[in-house]
Structure formats: C-alpha cells, structure tokens
Amino acid sequence: MDDIGEGVPLLLLHAFPLSRRMWQPQLAGLADGCRVLAPDLPGFGGSPPWPGAVCRMEDMAAAAVARLDAAGVGAAVVCGLSMGGYVALALYETFRERVRGLVLADTRAAADDEAGRGRRLESARAVESGGPPALAALASSLVPKLIAPGTRAARPDLVAWLHREMAAAQPAGIAAAQRGMAERPDRTPLLPRIAVPTLVVAGEDDEITPPAESAVLRDRIPGARLMTIAGAGHLSSLEQPEAFNGALREFLRGFAPDGGA
Ligand code: MLT
C-alpha cells in the first residue's frame, strides 16, 4: 500500500481492472496536505491472489479496513472511483465508524441488471480461460469507454499505460471481481442513511456512469455535493488530475486532522 503525507487520512480505492497505481496523480498532488493511503484491492496489483472464485465488494471493503488497521488509522475519508465507489459504499455500510467522509467518483449505488450480470460472468470465464489474448481483448474493449475521446487524442501515453496495466493484471483477480460486482446489491436504500460529508465527482463525458447515476447519489445522500469534471470521461482522476485534486483539496479542508468533520 502507498502511504504518504500527514494529516487527514484519505483512503483511495481504485477502479476495475486497475490497481493503486492509478492514483499516482493524487499521491503526487495531495500528500502535501493529507495522509494518502492507496491499497491494491484483493486480486489486483501487488496484492496476493484472491483465494475464491468470487470477491464481493464487502470482501474488498474488509481488506481495505485491514490495511487501515495495519497502518494504525482509525477513520479515514474514503474515496472510491467506479468499482472503488462500490467498495466505498460497502465499507460505509459495514464499517460506518471507519468513515469520516466519502468521495464517490464516477460510480453508482444501483446493482447490475440481468444483462449486465450475464456480461460480467461471460467476461470472467473468458479471462480465466483465455490467457494473455483475453486480457488484451478486455483492454481493447474497455479502454475506449474508460476515457473521453478528447483524452484519447491528447494522451497517447495514458492510453498505452492503461493497455499495459490491463495486460499485467491477474486474470483470477479480474474474474473474481467481475463475479463480485455482478453479485453486489442495490445500495440505493443506504444513501439517505449516509451521515458523513459526501462529495460526488463525475467526468462530464463518462460513458460508463451516466450523469443520472451521479445525480441519484447527490440527490439521495443528505447534504452531498456534485462536482462535474470538464474534459473527463470515466477515469476523471487520471484524465483531469488537477481539477480532481482541486475538488478533493477543497473537500478535505472541512476535516480537522485529528478527527471530526
Ligand atoms: C470500473 O471502472 O471500476 C468499472 O467500470 C466498474 C464496473 O465494471 O462496473
């Protein structure tokens, strides 16, 4: 886990099928004002292979809390992007006392529909049995949806990096996470019960999480604010790191370093 800086603990939960490395711009840009903790979720990056066929969002939340325990951190502001946001909501539901605030970026509370679940299970099978060509195929289908057309044109380095990251991912981890996401419950009923300061962040060109999903988060979580990031698709933290970091910086100003909002 990356753990740098001092002050309010900020736990960063990465997207699928990436790793803590996606948070480099946040580690570089925010650690002068807070303590940034970025773990690899189970089955991703340098984390050990997940032992089961399914890794539920609750399993990922428990693993993230174990990393907070190991780092001696009681409660943190929890920021999750996309799959990381599903994990952040599971973490809030199960470990409420560990959450001082929430940043829900390019994510949703709703569960998958039947067709979406079917696609995930098929993708899990393909990656498990298909070896490196299946990972390359996953990257080719995902990368164009993850970042906005403008980012694709302006940032060939980011496009190449995403392909490399996905080629290096653990097939078993991807499959277990797909099955876990397919099983995740609808957490919309949780939203009105969220009682910590919450910031919703959305790339304005996010194809994967449409604006209506971010509006549900803003409208149903008491007091939540929505920040739309211009010129970003789904991976808003990587595509427009300055705007993303600026929004987080301002949000974090509302927290005292030693507890409380
Ligand atoms: C992600 O970016 O984490 C994925 O789009 C999540 C998902 O597949 O629902």
GROMACS .gro file of C-alpha atoms and ligand atoms in nm:
model
  270
    1MET     CA    1   0.000   0.000   0.000
    2ASP     CA    2   0.118   0.353  -0.069
    3ASP     CA    3   0.101   0.560   0.249
    4ILE     CA    4   0.244   0.911   0.227
    5GLY     CA    5   0.189   1.253   0.378
    6GLU     CA    6   0.047   1.368   0.709
    7GLY     CA    7  -0.288   1.494   0.826
    8VAL     CA    8  -0.640   1.379   0.747
    9PRO     CA    9  -0.623   1.016   0.627
   10LEU     CA   10  -0.754   0.978   0.272
   11LEU     CA   11  -0.813   0.618   0.163
   12LEU     CA   12  -0.815   0.580  -0.217
   13LEU     CA   13  -0.995   0.277  -0.366
   14HIS     CA   14  -0.911   0.206  -0.729
   15ALA     CA   15  -1.122   0.119  -1.034
   16PHE     CA   16  -1.151  -0.212  -1.221
   17PRO     CA   17  -0.931  -0.367  -1.358
   18LEU     CA   18  -0.657  -0.134  -1.237
   19SER     CA   19  -0.455  -0.104  -0.918
   20ARG     CA   20  -0.333   0.153  -0.669
   21ARG     CA   21  -0.101   0.280  -0.944
   22MET     CA   22  -0.393   0.471  -1.096
   23TRP     CA   23  -0.369   0.710  -0.800
   24GLN     CA   24  -0.019   0.840  -0.886
   25PRO     CA   25  -0.150   1.191  -0.969
   26GLN     CA   26  -0.330   1.203  -0.633
   27LEU     CA   27  -0.030   1.073  -0.438
   28ALA     CA   28   0.182   1.338  -0.607
   29GLY     CA   29  -0.071   1.618  -0.577
   30LEU     CA   30  -0.241   1.571  -0.241
   31ALA     CA   31   0.017   1.430   0.001
   32ASP     CA   32   0.138   1.778   0.098
   33GLY     CA   33  -0.198   1.837   0.269
   34CYS     CA   34  -0.318   1.500   0.395
   35ARG     CA   35  -0.215   1.139   0.454
   36VAL     CA   36  -0.286   0.946   0.134
   37LEU     CA   37  -0.334   0.570   0.165
   38ALA     CA   38  -0.375   0.372  -0.156
   39PRO     CA   39  -0.401  -0.008  -0.126
   40ASP     CA   40  -0.426  -0.265  -0.403
   41LEU     CA   41  -0.769  -0.425  -0.370
   42PRO     CA   42  -0.769  -0.808  -0.348
   43GLY     CA   43  -0.661  -0.974  -0.674
   44PHE     CA   44  -0.513  -0.653  -0.822
   45GLY     CA   45  -0.167  -0.500  -0.847
   46GLY     CA   46   0.073  -0.644  -0.591
   47SER     CA   47  -0.195  -0.797  -0.368
   48PRO     CA   48  -0.186  -1.176  -0.325
   49PRO     CA   49  -0.420  -1.382  -0.545
   50TRP     CA   50  -0.774  -1.389  -0.407
   51PRO     CA   51  -0.839  -1.744  -0.283
   52GLY     CA   52  -1.201  -1.776  -0.401
   53ALA     CA   53  -1.388  -1.756  -0.731
   54VAL     CA   54  -1.587  -1.452  -0.613
   55CYS     CA   55  -1.455  -1.141  -0.443
   56ARG     CA   56  -1.754  -0.944  -0.316
   57MET     CA   57  -1.744  -0.569  -0.260
   58GLU     CA   58  -1.777  -0.649   0.112
   59ASP     CA   59  -1.461  -0.865   0.090
   60MET     CA   60  -1.276  -0.577  -0.071
   61ALA     CA   61  -1.406  -0.338   0.195
   62ALA     CA   62  -1.286  -0.571   0.472
   63ALA     CA   63  -0.944  -0.595   0.305
   64ALA     CA   64  -0.921  -0.214   0.287
   65VAL     CA   65  -1.016  -0.184   0.655
   66ALA     CA   66  -0.745  -0.439   0.741
   67ARG     CA   67  -0.496  -0.208   0.564
   68LEU     CA   68  -0.619   0.085   0.774
   69ASP     CA   69  -0.573  -0.130   1.085
   70ALA     CA   70  -0.219  -0.221   0.980
   71ALA     CA   71  -0.141   0.148   0.921
   72GLY     CA   72  -0.282   0.246   1.262
   73VAL     CA   73  -0.556   0.458   1.107
   74GLY     CA   74  -0.892   0.463   1.283
   75ALA     CA   75  -1.119   0.651   1.046
   76ALA     CA   76  -1.048   0.799   0.703
   77VAL     CA   77  -1.209   0.999   0.429
   78VAL     CA   78  -1.284   0.719   0.183
   79CYS     CA   79  -1.262   0.798  -0.188
   80GLY     CA   80  -1.356   0.532  -0.442
   81LEU     CA   81  -1.372   0.556  -0.818
   82SER     CA   82  -1.618   0.330  -1.002
   83MET     CA   83  -1.556  -0.020  -0.857
   84GLY     CA   84  -1.376   0.163  -0.576
   85GLY     CA   85  -1.701   0.352  -0.518
   86TYR     CA   86  -1.895   0.025  -0.490
   87VAL     CA   87  -1.638  -0.079  -0.230
   88ALA     CA   88  -1.664   0.257  -0.051
   89LEU     CA   89  -2.042   0.215  -0.014
   90ALA     CA   90  -1.996  -0.143   0.113
   91LEU     CA   91  -1.734  -0.014   0.356
   92TYR     CA   92  -1.969   0.256   0.482
   93GLU     CA   93  -2.249   0.003   0.529
   94THR     CA   94  -2.034  -0.243   0.725
   95PHE     CA   95  -1.770  -0.027   0.895
   96ARG     CA   96  -1.952   0.303   0.943
   97GLU     CA   97  -1.718   0.410   1.227
   98ARG     CA   98  -1.415   0.395   0.994
   99VAL     CA   99  -1.555   0.658   0.756
  100ARG     CA  100  -1.520   1.032   0.822
  101GLY     CA  101  -1.628   1.138   0.477
  102LEU     CA  102  -1.698   0.991   0.134
  103VAL     CA  103  -1.587   1.082  -0.216
  104LEU     CA  104  -1.786   0.883  -0.471
  105ALA     CA  105  -1.630   0.931  -0.814
  106ASP     CA  106  -1.774   0.804  -1.143
  107THR     CA  107  -1.974   0.541  -0.960
  108ARG     CA  108  -2.327   0.434  -0.877
  109ALA     CA  109  -2.536   0.281  -0.600
  110ALA     CA  110  -2.754   0.064  -0.825
  111ALA     CA  111  -2.691  -0.306  -0.888
  112ASP     CA  112  -2.642  -0.454  -1.236
  113ASP     CA  113  -2.941  -0.562  -1.440
  114GLU     CA  114  -2.968  -0.921  -1.564
  115ALA     CA  115  -2.794  -0.846  -1.895
  116GLY     CA  116  -2.509  -0.670  -1.718
  117ARG     CA  117  -2.463  -0.961  -1.480
  118GLY     CA  118  -2.453  -1.200  -1.774
  119ARG     CA  119  -2.185  -0.993  -1.947
  120ARG     CA  120  -1.971  -0.994  -1.633
  121LEU     CA  121  -1.994  -1.371  -1.588
  122GLU     CA  122  -1.905  -1.424  -1.954
  123SER     CA  123  -1.609  -1.184  -1.922
  124ALA     CA  124  -1.491  -1.369  -1.608
  125ARG     CA  125  -1.495  -1.701  -1.795
  126ALA     CA  126  -1.316  -1.553  -2.097
  127VAL     CA  127  -1.035  -1.400  -1.890
  128GLU     CA  128  -0.984  -1.716  -1.683
  129SER     CA  129  -0.959  -1.945  -1.981
  130GLY     CA  130  -0.818  -1.715  -2.247
  131GLY     CA  131  -0.471  -1.620  -2.120
  132PRO     CA  132  -0.293  -1.304  -2.238
  133PRO     CA  133  -0.501  -1.265  -2.559
  134ALA     CA  134  -0.814  -1.243  -2.343
  135LEU     CA  135  -0.657  -0.968  -2.130
  136ALA     CA  136  -0.562  -0.779  -2.448
  137ALA     CA  137  -0.919  -0.818  -2.576
  138LEU     CA  138  -1.058  -0.689  -2.246
  139ALA     CA  139  -0.830  -0.386  -2.267
  140SER     CA  140  -0.929  -0.317  -2.628
  141SER     CA  141  -1.296  -0.321  -2.540
  142LEU     CA  142  -1.262  -0.124  -2.215
  143VAL     CA  143  -1.005   0.148  -2.278
  144PRO     CA  144  -1.213   0.343  -2.535
  145LYS     CA  145  -1.501   0.353  -2.286
  146LEU     CA  146  -1.289   0.448  -1.986
  147ILE     CA  147  -1.151   0.775  -2.115
  148ALA     CA  148  -1.312   1.057  -2.311
  149PRO     CA  149  -1.242   1.098  -2.686
  150GLY     CA  150  -1.052   1.420  -2.615
  151THR     CA  151  -0.828   1.244  -2.363
  152ARG     CA  152  -0.763   0.960  -2.607
  153ALA     CA  153  -0.646   1.207  -2.869
  154ALA     CA  154  -0.438   1.421  -2.632
  155ARG     CA  155  -0.290   1.150  -2.409
  156PRO     CA  156  -0.150   0.854  -2.608
  157ASP     CA  157   0.078   0.793  -2.307
  158LEU     CA  158  -0.228   0.732  -2.086
  159VAL     CA  159  -0.387   0.503  -2.346
  160ALA     CA  160  -0.066   0.298  -2.369
  161TRP     CA  161  -0.034   0.287  -1.990
  162LEU     CA  162  -0.390   0.156  -1.949
  163HIS     CA  163  -0.321  -0.123  -2.201
  164ARG     CA  164  -0.001  -0.217  -2.017
  165GLU     CA  165  -0.174  -0.218  -1.679
  166MET     CA  166  -0.452  -0.445  -1.804
  167ALA     CA  167  -0.209  -0.679  -1.977
  168ALA     CA  168  -0.027  -0.718  -1.645
  169ALA     CA  169  -0.341  -0.775  -1.435
  170GLN     CA  170  -0.415  -1.106  -1.260
  171PRO     CA  171  -0.679  -1.300  -1.461
  172ALA     CA  172  -0.811  -1.471  -1.146
  173GLY     CA  173  -0.843  -1.134  -0.972
  174ILE     CA  174  -1.032  -0.985  -1.266
  175ALA     CA  175  -1.267  -1.284  -1.279
  176ALA     CA  176  -1.332  -1.278  -0.903
  177ALA     CA  177  -1.402  -0.904  -0.909
  178GLN     CA  178  -1.639  -0.936  -1.207
  179ARG     CA  179  -1.836  -1.201  -1.019
  180GLY     CA  180  -1.829  -0.987  -0.704
  181MET     CA  181  -1.958  -0.684  -0.893
  182ALA     CA  182  -2.229  -0.899  -1.053
  183GLU     CA  183  -2.345  -1.001  -0.705
  184ARG     CA  184  -2.338  -0.657  -0.549
  185PRO     CA  185  -2.669  -0.546  -0.403
  186ASP     CA  186  -2.854  -0.227  -0.485
  187ARG     CA  187  -2.724   0.020  -0.227
  188THR     CA  188  -2.966   0.299  -0.317
  189PRO     CA  189  -3.159   0.240   0.011
  190LEU     CA  190  -2.835   0.310   0.201
  191LEU     CA  191  -2.795   0.658   0.053
  192PRO     CA  192  -3.040   0.854   0.275
  193ARG     CA  193  -2.872   0.695   0.578
  194ILE     CA  194  -2.527   0.829   0.493
  195ALA     CA  195  -2.440   1.074   0.769
  196VAL     CA  196  -2.091   1.191   0.675
  197PRO     CA  197  -1.989   1.475   0.442
  198THR     CA  198  -2.003   1.342   0.086
  199LEU     CA  199  -1.864   1.468  -0.243
  200VAL     CA  200  -1.981   1.314  -0.569
  201VAL     CA  201  -1.743   1.356  -0.863
  202ALA     CA  202  -1.833   1.285  -1.224
  203GLY     CA  203  -1.644   1.319  -1.550
  204GLU     CA  204  -1.879   1.513  -1.778
  205ASP     CA  205  -1.820   1.265  -2.064
  206ASP     CA  206  -1.838   0.949  -1.853
  207GLU     CA  207  -1.991   0.680  -2.079
  208ILE     CA  208  -1.987   0.409  -1.815
  209THR     CA  209  -2.155   0.601  -1.532
  210PRO     CA  210  -2.415   0.828  -1.691
  211PRO     CA  211  -2.487   1.166  -1.522
  212ALA     CA  212  -2.822   1.033  -1.395
  213GLU     CA  213  -2.638   0.790  -1.165
  214SER     CA  214  -2.431   1.070  -1.012
  215ALA     CA  215  -2.747   1.277  -0.971
  216VAL     CA  216  -2.903   0.991  -0.769
  217LEU     CA  217  -2.604   0.998  -0.534
  218ARG     CA  218  -2.620   1.377  -0.496
  219ASP     CA  219  -2.996   1.388  -0.450
  220ARG     CA  220  -3.030   1.100  -0.203
  221ILE     CA  221  -2.726   1.145   0.020
  222PRO     CA  222  -2.809   1.421   0.270
  223GLY     CA  223  -2.602   1.731   0.202
  224ALA     CA  224  -2.396   1.573  -0.079
  225ARG     CA  225  -2.238   1.798  -0.339
  226LEU     CA  226  -2.170   1.710  -0.703
  227MET     CA  227  -1.858   1.827  -0.886
  228THR     CA  228  -1.858   1.770  -1.261
  229ILE     CA  229  -1.514   1.747  -1.420
  230ALA     CA  230  -1.495   1.901  -1.767
  231GLY     CA  231  -1.293   1.720  -2.032
  232ALA     CA  232  -1.300   1.388  -1.846
  233GLY     CA  233  -1.468   1.054  -1.908
  234HIS     CA  234  -1.489   0.769  -1.658
  235LEU     CA  235  -1.133   0.791  -1.524
  236SER     CA  236  -1.169   1.152  -1.415
  237SER     CA  237  -0.883   1.135  -1.160
  238LEU     CA  238  -0.636   1.032  -1.431
  239GLU     CA  239  -0.774   1.241  -1.715
  240GLN     CA  240  -0.803   1.574  -1.533
  241PRO     CA  241  -0.591   1.529  -1.220
  242GLU     CA  242  -0.567   1.900  -1.141
  243ALA     CA  243  -0.943   1.951  -1.137
  244PHE     CA  244  -0.996   1.625  -0.948
  245ASN     CA  245  -0.728   1.708  -0.691
  246GLY     CA  246  -0.863   2.063  -0.655
  247ALA     CA  247  -1.209   1.926  -0.571
  248LEU     CA  248  -1.062   1.684  -0.315
  249ARG     CA  249  -0.840   1.951  -0.163
  250GLU     CA  250  -1.136   2.178  -0.107
  251PHE     CA  251  -1.346   1.893   0.036
  252LEU     CA  252  -1.067   1.788   0.272
  253ARG     CA  253  -1.041   2.140   0.412
  254GLY     CA  254  -1.362   2.062   0.603
  255PHE     CA  255  -1.191   1.795   0.817
  256ALA     CA  256  -0.975   1.851   1.122
  257PRO     CA  257  -0.651   1.645   1.104
  258ASP     CA  258  -0.726   1.468   1.432
  259GLY     CA  259  -1.089   1.375   1.383
  260GLY     CA  260  -1.428   1.520   1.310
  261ALA     CA  261  -1.565   1.698   1.006
  262MLT     C1  262  -1.458   0.048  -1.308
  262MLT     O1  263  -1.409   0.143  -1.369
  262MLT     O2  264  -1.421   0.018  -1.195
  262MLT     C2  265  -1.564  -0.034  -1.377
  262MLT     O3  266  -1.620   0.039  -1.483
  262MLT     C3  267  -1.669  -0.080  -1.280
  262MLT     C4  268  -1.771  -0.168  -1.346
  262MLT     O4  269  -1.735  -0.253  -1.429
  262MLT     O5  270  -1.890  -0.155  -1.313
   0.00000   0.00000   0.00000
